[in-house]
Tab-separated table of C-alpha atoms and ligand atoms in Angstrom:
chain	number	residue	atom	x	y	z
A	29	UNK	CA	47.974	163.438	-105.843
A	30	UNK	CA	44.375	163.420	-105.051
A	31	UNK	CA	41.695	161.797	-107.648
A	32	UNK	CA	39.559	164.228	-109.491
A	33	UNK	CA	36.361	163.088	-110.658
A	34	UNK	CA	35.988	164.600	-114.220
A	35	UNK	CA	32.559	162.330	-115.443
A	36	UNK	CA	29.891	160.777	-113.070
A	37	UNK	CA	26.656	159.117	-114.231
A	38	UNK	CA	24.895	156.076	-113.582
A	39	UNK	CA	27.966	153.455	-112.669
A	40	UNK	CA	30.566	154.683	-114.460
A	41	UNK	CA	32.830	157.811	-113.471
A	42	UNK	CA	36.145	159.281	-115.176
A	43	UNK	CA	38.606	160.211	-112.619
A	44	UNK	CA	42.214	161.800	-112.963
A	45	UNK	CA	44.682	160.458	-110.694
A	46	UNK	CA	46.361	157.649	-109.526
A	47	UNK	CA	45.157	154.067	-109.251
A	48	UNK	CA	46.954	153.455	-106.403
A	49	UNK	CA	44.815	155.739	-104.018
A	50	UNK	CA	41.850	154.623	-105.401
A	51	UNK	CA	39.054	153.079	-102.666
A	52	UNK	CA	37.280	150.816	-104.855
A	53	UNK	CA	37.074	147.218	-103.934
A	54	UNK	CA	39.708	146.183	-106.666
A	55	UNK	CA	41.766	148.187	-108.863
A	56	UNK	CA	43.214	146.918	-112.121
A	57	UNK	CA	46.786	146.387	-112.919
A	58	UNK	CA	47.939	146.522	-116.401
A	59	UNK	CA	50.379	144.186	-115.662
A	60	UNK	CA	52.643	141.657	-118.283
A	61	UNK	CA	52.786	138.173	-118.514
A	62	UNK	CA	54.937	137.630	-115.633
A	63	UNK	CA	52.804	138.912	-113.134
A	64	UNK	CA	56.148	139.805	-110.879
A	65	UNK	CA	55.921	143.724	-111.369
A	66	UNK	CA	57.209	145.856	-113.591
A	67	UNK	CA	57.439	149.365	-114.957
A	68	UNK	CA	54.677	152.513	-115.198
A	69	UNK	CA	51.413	151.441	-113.397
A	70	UNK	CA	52.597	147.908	-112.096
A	71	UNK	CA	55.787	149.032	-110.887
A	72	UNK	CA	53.392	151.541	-108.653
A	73	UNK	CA	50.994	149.153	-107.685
A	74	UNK	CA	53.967	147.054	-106.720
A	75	UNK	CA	55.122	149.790	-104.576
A	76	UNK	CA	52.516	150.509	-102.631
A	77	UNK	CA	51.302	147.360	-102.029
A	78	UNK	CA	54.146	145.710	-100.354
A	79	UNK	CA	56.240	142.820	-101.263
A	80	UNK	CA	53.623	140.082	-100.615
A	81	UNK	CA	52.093	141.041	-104.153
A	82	UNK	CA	54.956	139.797	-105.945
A	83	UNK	CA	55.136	136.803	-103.329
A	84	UNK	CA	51.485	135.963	-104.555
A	85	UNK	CA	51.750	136.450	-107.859
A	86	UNK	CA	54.576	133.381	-107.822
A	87	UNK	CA	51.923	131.521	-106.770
A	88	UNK	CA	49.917	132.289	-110.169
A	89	UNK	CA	52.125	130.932	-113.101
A	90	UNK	CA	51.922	134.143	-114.947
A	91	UNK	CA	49.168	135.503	-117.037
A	92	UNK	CA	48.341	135.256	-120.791
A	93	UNK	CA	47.607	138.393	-122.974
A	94	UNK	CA	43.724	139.598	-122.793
A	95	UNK	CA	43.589	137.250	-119.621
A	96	UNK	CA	43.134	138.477	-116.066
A	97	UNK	CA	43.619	137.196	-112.135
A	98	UNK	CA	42.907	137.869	-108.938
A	99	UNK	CA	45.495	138.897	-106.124
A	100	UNK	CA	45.107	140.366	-102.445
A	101	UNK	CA	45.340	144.220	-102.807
A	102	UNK	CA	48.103	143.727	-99.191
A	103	UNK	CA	48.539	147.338	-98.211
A	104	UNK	CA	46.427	148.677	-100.853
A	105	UNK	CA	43.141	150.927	-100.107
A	106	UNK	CA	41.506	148.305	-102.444
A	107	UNK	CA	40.631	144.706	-100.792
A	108	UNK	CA	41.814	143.222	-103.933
A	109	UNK	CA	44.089	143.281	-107.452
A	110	UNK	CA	42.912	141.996	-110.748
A	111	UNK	CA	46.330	141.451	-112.923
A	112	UNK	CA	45.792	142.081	-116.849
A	113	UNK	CA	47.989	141.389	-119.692
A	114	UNK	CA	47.353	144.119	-121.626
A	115	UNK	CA	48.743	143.426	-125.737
A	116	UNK	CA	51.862	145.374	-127.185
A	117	UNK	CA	50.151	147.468	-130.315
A	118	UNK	CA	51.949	146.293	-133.651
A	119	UNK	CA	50.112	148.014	-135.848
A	120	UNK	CA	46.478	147.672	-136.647
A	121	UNK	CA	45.178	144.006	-137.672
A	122	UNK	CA	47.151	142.091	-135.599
A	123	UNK	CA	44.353	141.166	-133.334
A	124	UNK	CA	44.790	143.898	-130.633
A	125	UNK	CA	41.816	145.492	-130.183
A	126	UNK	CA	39.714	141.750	-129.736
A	127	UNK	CA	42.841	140.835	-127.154
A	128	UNK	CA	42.329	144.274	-124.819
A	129	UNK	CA	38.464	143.904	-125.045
A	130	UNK	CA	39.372	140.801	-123.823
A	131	UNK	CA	41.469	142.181	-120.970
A	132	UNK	CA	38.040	144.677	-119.880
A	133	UNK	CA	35.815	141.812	-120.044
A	134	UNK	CA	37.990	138.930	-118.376
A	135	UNK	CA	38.397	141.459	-115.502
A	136	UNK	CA	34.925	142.559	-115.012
A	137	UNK	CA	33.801	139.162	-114.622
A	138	UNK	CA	36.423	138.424	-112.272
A	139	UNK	CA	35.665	141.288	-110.429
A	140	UNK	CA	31.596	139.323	-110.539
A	141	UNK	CA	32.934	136.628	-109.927
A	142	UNK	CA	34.004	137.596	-106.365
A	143	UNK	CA	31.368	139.692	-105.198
A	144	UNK	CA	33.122	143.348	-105.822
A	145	UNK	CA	31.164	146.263	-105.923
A	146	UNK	CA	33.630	148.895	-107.424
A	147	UNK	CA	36.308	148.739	-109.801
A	148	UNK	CA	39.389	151.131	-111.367
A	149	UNK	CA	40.680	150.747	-114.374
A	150	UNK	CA	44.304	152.538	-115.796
A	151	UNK	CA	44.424	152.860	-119.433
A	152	UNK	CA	45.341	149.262	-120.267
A	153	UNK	CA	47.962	149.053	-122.834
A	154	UNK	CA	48.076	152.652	-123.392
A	155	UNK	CA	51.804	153.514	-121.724
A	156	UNK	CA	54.545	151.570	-122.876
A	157	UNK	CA	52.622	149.264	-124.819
A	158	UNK	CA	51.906	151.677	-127.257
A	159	UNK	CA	48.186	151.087	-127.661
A	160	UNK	CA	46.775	154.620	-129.343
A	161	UNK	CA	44.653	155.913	-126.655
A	162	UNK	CA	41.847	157.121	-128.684
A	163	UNK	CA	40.798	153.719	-129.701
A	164	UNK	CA	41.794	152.556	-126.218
A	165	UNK	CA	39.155	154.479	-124.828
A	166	UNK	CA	36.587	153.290	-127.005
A	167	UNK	CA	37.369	149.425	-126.186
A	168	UNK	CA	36.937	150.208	-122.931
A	169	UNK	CA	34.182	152.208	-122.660
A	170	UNK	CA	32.188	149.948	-125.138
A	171	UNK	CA	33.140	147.058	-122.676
A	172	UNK	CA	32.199	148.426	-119.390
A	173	UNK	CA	28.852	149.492	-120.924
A	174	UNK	CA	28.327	146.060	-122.144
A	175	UNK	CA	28.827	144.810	-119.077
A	176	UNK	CA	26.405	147.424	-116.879
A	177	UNK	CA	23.891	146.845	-119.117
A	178	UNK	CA	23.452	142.892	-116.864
A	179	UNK	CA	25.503	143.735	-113.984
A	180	UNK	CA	25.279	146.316	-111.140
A	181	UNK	CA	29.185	147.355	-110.381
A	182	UNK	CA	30.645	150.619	-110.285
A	183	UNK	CA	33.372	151.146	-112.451
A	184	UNK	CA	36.068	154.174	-112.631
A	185	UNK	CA	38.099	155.146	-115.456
A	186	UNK	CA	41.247	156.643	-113.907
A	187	UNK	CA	43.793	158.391	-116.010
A	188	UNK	CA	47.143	159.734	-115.145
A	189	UNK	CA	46.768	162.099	-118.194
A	190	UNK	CA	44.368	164.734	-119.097
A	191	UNK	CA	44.475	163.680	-122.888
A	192	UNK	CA	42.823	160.323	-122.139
A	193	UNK	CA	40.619	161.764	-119.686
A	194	UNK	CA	39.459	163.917	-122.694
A	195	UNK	CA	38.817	160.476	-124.925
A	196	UNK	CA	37.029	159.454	-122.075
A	197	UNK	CA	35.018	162.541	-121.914
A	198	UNK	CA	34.343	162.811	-125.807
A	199	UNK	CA	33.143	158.984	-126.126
A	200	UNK	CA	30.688	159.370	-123.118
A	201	UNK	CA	29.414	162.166	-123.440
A	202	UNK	CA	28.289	161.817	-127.119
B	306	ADP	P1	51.028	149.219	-120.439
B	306	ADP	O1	52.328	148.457	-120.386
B	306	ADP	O2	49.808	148.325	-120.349
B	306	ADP	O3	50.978	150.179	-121.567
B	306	ADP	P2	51.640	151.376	-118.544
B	306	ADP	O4	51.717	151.275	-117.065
B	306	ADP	O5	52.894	151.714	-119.273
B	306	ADP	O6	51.003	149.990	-119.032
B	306	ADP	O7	50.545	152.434	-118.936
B	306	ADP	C1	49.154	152.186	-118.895
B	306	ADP	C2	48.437	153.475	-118.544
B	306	ADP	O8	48.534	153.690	-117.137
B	306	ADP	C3	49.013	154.721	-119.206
B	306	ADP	O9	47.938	155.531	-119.644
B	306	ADP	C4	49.765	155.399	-118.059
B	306	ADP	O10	49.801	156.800	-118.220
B	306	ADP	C5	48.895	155.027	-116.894
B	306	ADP	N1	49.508	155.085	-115.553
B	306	ADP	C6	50.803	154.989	-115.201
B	306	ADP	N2	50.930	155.089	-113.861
B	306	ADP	C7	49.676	155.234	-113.359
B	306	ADP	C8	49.125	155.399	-112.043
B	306	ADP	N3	49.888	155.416	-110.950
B	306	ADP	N4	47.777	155.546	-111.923
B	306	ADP	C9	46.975	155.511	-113.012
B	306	ADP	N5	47.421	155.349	-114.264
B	306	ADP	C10	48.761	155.222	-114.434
């Protein structure tokens, strides 16, 4: 599968495809709280990377919801991993949206914190978690924005579906 770019301006570009070809310097896993792999996008990432990314993430003592850390990317295009806990949508007020703002913001400023220059994002909580992707999108675009606005990075917004491409599309280009 090869990445199409569907949005490019300033930092920020859409792309549809999958995170695990991506080139950036760290892609995002939407991971759970083990950190040890799992199903949809981790269970890829897993894949591809090897073994050694589960070995490392033993090392990390798991991973809270809306937190993030930082693994080796092993055999990986990208250098590097950045692990979010993404939260399981129960229905609107139960503190969702702050917790996967919290997963775009704890991830960009790891991603600062270690001198990266390009990021990809999945659609955090959006697959089995059951996050509604509309909404989705607009955490996340509202978060990488805040975050350009003081920091030079580039950041992609990959989808594996054309439907939250299309969110993507609608929020940024308004
Ligand atoms: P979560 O448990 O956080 O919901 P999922 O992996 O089930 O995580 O889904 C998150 C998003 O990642 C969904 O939009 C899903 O379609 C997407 N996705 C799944 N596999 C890939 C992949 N290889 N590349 C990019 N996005 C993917």
């Amino acid at each position: 599968m090869s990445q199409v770019v569907v949005y490019s301006s300033g930092n920020i570009q859409v792309v549809i495809g999958d995170i695990t070809e991506e080139e950036t310097d760290a892609i995002v896993n939407a991971a759970n709280s083990t950190l040890l792999g799992g199903g949809g996008v981790d269970g890829a990432i897993h894949r591809k990377a090897g073994s050694e990314l589960k070995e490392e993430g033993r090392t990390l003592g798991g991973c809270l919801t809306g937190d993030a850390k930082i693994t080796g990317g092993y055999r990986l295009k990208a250098k590097y991993v950045i692990h979010t806990v993404g939260p399981i949508w129960r229905g609107e007020n139960a503190g969702e949206e702050e917790l996967l703002a919290s997963c775009y913001r704890k991830s960009l400023q790891l991603a600062k914190d270690h001198g990266i220059q390009s990021i990809s994002f999945p659609a955090i909580s959006t697959g089995a978690y059951g996050f509604p992707k509309k909404p989705a999108a607009e955490i996340a675009v509202r978060e990488v924005k805040m975050f350009l606005k003081e920091n030079d990075l580039q950041v992609r917004l990959v989808c594996f579906d054309k439907e939250t491409a299309q969110y993507y599309l609608n929020i940024l280009n308004k």
